[in-house]
Short mmCIF file of C-alpha atoms in Angstrom, two decimals:
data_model
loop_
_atom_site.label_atom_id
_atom_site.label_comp_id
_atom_site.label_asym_id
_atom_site.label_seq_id
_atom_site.Cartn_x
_atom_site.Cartn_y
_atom_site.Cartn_z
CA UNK M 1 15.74 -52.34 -15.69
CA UNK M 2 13.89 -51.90 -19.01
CA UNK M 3 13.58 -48.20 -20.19
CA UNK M 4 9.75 -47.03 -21.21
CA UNK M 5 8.76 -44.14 -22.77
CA UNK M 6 4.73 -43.72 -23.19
CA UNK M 7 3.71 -41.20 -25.50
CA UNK M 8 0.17 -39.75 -25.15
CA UNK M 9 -1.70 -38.75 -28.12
CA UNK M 10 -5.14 -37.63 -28.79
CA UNK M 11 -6.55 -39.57 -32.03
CA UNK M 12 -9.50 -37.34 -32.31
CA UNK M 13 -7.28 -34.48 -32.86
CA UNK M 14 -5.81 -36.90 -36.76
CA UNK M 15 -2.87 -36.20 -37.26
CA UNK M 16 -2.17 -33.57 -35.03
CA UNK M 17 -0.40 -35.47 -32.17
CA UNK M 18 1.94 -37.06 -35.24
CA UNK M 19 4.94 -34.39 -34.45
CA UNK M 20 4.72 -35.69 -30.36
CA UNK M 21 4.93 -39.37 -31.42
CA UNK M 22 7.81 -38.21 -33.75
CA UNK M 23 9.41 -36.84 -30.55
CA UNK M 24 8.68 -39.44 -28.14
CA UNK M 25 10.06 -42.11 -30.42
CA UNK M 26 13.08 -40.38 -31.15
CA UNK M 27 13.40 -39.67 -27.34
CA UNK M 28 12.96 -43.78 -26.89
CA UNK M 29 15.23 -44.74 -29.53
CA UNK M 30 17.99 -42.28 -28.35
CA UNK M 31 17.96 -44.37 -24.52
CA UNK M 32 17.22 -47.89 -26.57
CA UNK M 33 13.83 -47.51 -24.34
CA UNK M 34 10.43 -49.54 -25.12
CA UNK M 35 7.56 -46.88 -25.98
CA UNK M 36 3.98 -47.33 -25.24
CA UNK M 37 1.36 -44.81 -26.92
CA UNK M 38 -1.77 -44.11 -25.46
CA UNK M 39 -4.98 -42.58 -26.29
CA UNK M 40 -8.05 -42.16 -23.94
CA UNK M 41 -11.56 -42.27 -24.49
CA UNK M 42 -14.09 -40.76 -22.52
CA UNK M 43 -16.12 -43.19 -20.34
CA UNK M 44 -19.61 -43.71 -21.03
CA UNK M 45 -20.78 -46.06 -18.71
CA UNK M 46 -22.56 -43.79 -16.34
CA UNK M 47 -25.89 -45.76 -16.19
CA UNK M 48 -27.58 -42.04 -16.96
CA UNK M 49 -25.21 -41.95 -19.73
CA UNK M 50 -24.66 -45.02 -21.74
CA UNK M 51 -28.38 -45.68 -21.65
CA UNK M 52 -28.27 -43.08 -25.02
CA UNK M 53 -25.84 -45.70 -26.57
CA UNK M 54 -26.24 -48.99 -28.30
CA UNK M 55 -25.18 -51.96 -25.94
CA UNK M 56 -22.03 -52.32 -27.64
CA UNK M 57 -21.06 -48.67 -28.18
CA UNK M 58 -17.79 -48.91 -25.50
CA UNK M 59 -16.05 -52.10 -27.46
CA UNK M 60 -16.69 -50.69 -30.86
CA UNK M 61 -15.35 -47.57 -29.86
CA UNK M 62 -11.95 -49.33 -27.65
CA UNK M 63 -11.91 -51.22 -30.98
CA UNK M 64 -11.91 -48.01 -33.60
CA UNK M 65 -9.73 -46.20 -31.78
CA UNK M 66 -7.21 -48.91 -31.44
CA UNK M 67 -7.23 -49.06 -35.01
CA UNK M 68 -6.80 -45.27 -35.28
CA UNK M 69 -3.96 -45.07 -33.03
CA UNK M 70 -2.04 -48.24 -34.93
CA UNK M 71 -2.93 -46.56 -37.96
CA UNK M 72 -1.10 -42.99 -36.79
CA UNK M 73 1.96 -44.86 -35.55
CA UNK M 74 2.27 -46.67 -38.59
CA UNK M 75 1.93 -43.65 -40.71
CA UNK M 76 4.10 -40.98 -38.46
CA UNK M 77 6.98 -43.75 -37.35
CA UNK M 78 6.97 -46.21 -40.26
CA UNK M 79 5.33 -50.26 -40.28
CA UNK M 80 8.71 -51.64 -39.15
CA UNK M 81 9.06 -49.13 -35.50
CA UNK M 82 5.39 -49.96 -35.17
CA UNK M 83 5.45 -53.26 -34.64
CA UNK M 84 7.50 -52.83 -31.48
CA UNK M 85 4.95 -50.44 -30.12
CA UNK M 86 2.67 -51.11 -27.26
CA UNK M 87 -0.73 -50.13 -28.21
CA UNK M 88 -3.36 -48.80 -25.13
CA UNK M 89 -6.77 -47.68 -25.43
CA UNK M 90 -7.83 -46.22 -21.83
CA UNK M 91 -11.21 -45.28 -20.92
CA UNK M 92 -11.84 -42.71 -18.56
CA UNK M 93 -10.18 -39.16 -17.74
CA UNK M 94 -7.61 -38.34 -19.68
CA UNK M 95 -4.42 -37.53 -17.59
CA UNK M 96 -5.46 -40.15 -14.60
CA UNK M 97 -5.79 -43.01 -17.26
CA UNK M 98 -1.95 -41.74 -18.76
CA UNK M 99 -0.59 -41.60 -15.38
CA UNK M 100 -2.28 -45.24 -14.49
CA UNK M 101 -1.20 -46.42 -17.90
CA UNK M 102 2.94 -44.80 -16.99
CA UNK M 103 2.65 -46.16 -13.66
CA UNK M 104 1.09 -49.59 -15.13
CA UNK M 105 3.94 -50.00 -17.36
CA UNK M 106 6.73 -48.98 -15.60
CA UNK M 107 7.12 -45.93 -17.59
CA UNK M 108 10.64 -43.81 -17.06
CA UNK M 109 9.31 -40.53 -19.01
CA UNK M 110 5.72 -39.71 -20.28
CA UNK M 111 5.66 -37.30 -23.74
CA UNK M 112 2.89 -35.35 -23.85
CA UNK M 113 1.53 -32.73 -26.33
CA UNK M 114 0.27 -29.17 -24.78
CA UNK M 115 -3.17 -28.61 -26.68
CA UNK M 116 -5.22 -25.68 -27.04
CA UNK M 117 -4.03 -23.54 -23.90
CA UNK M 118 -7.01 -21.21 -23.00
CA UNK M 119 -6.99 -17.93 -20.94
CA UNK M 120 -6.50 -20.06 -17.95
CA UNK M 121 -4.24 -21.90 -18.69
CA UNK M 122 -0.94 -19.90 -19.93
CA UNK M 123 1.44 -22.30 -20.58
CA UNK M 124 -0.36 -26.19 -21.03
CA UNK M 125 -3.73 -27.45 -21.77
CA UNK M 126 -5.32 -28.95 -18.70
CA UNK M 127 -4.03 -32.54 -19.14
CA UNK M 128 -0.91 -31.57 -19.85
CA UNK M 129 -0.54 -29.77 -16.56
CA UNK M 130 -2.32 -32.32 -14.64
CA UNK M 131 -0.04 -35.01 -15.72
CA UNK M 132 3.15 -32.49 -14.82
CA UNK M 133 1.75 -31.92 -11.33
CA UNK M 134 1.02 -35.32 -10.90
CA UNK M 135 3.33 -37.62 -12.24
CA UNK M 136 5.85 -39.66 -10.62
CA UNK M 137 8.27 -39.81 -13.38
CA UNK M 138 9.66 -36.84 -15.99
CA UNK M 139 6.95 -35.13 -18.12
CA UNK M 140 8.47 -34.11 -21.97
CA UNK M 141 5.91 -31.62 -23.06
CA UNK M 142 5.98 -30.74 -26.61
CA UNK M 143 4.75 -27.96 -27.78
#
């Protein structure tokens, strides 16, 4: 069986996420694992919605942030570690498109940043504790 770590970053956040990629590729390359980074963008395609976008608003975005995301690996893990990464742009809600996207790939660990914890939320930013509590395989938060 093929070890896979995804990482989950947030590319509207720059280079924030850069120190969680750092750690999840150090956590694949420590196991010899495969690692997959994702990023999610919100879904527009509510009919309500996407009528205040141009028709092609949803590729050109899938396609920008793609570029974003190669562009952060590149930069935070080097051209030569990126080429051996797996690229995914998700649409929808962020922790149930990174648990599809773990489960999708056969993912052994997810690495996850904890973001902006509000009053609420003590210890983990929302998606960050909704991928804990719902994630068939081990969550590495990093804080």
């Amino acid at each position: 069986m093929t070890k896979s770590v995804l990482c989950a970053v947030d590319i509207s956040n720059g280079d924030q996420d850069a120190h969680v990629l750092e750690k999840a590729a150090a956590l694949a390359d420590s196991e010899s694992a495969a690692l997959d980074v994702v990023t999610v963008l919100p879904d527009f395609g509510e009919s309500w919605v996407s009528t205040f976008f141009e028709p092609n608003f949803h590729e050109k975005a899938v396609e920008d942030a793609h570029n974003q995301l190669v562009a952060l690996c590149a930069k935070t893990v080097g051209e030569e570690r990126n080429a051996k990464i797996r690229h995914v742009v998700a649409t929808g809600t962020a922790y149930q498109e990174i648990l599809k996207t773990a489960d999708g790939a056969g993912s052994d660990l997810i690495v996850i940043g904890a973001h902006k914890p509000d009053f609420k939320d003590y210890l983990l930013g929302p998606n960050a504790a909704r991928v804990v509590r719902h994630s068939s395989v081990s969550v590495y938060v990093v804080r």
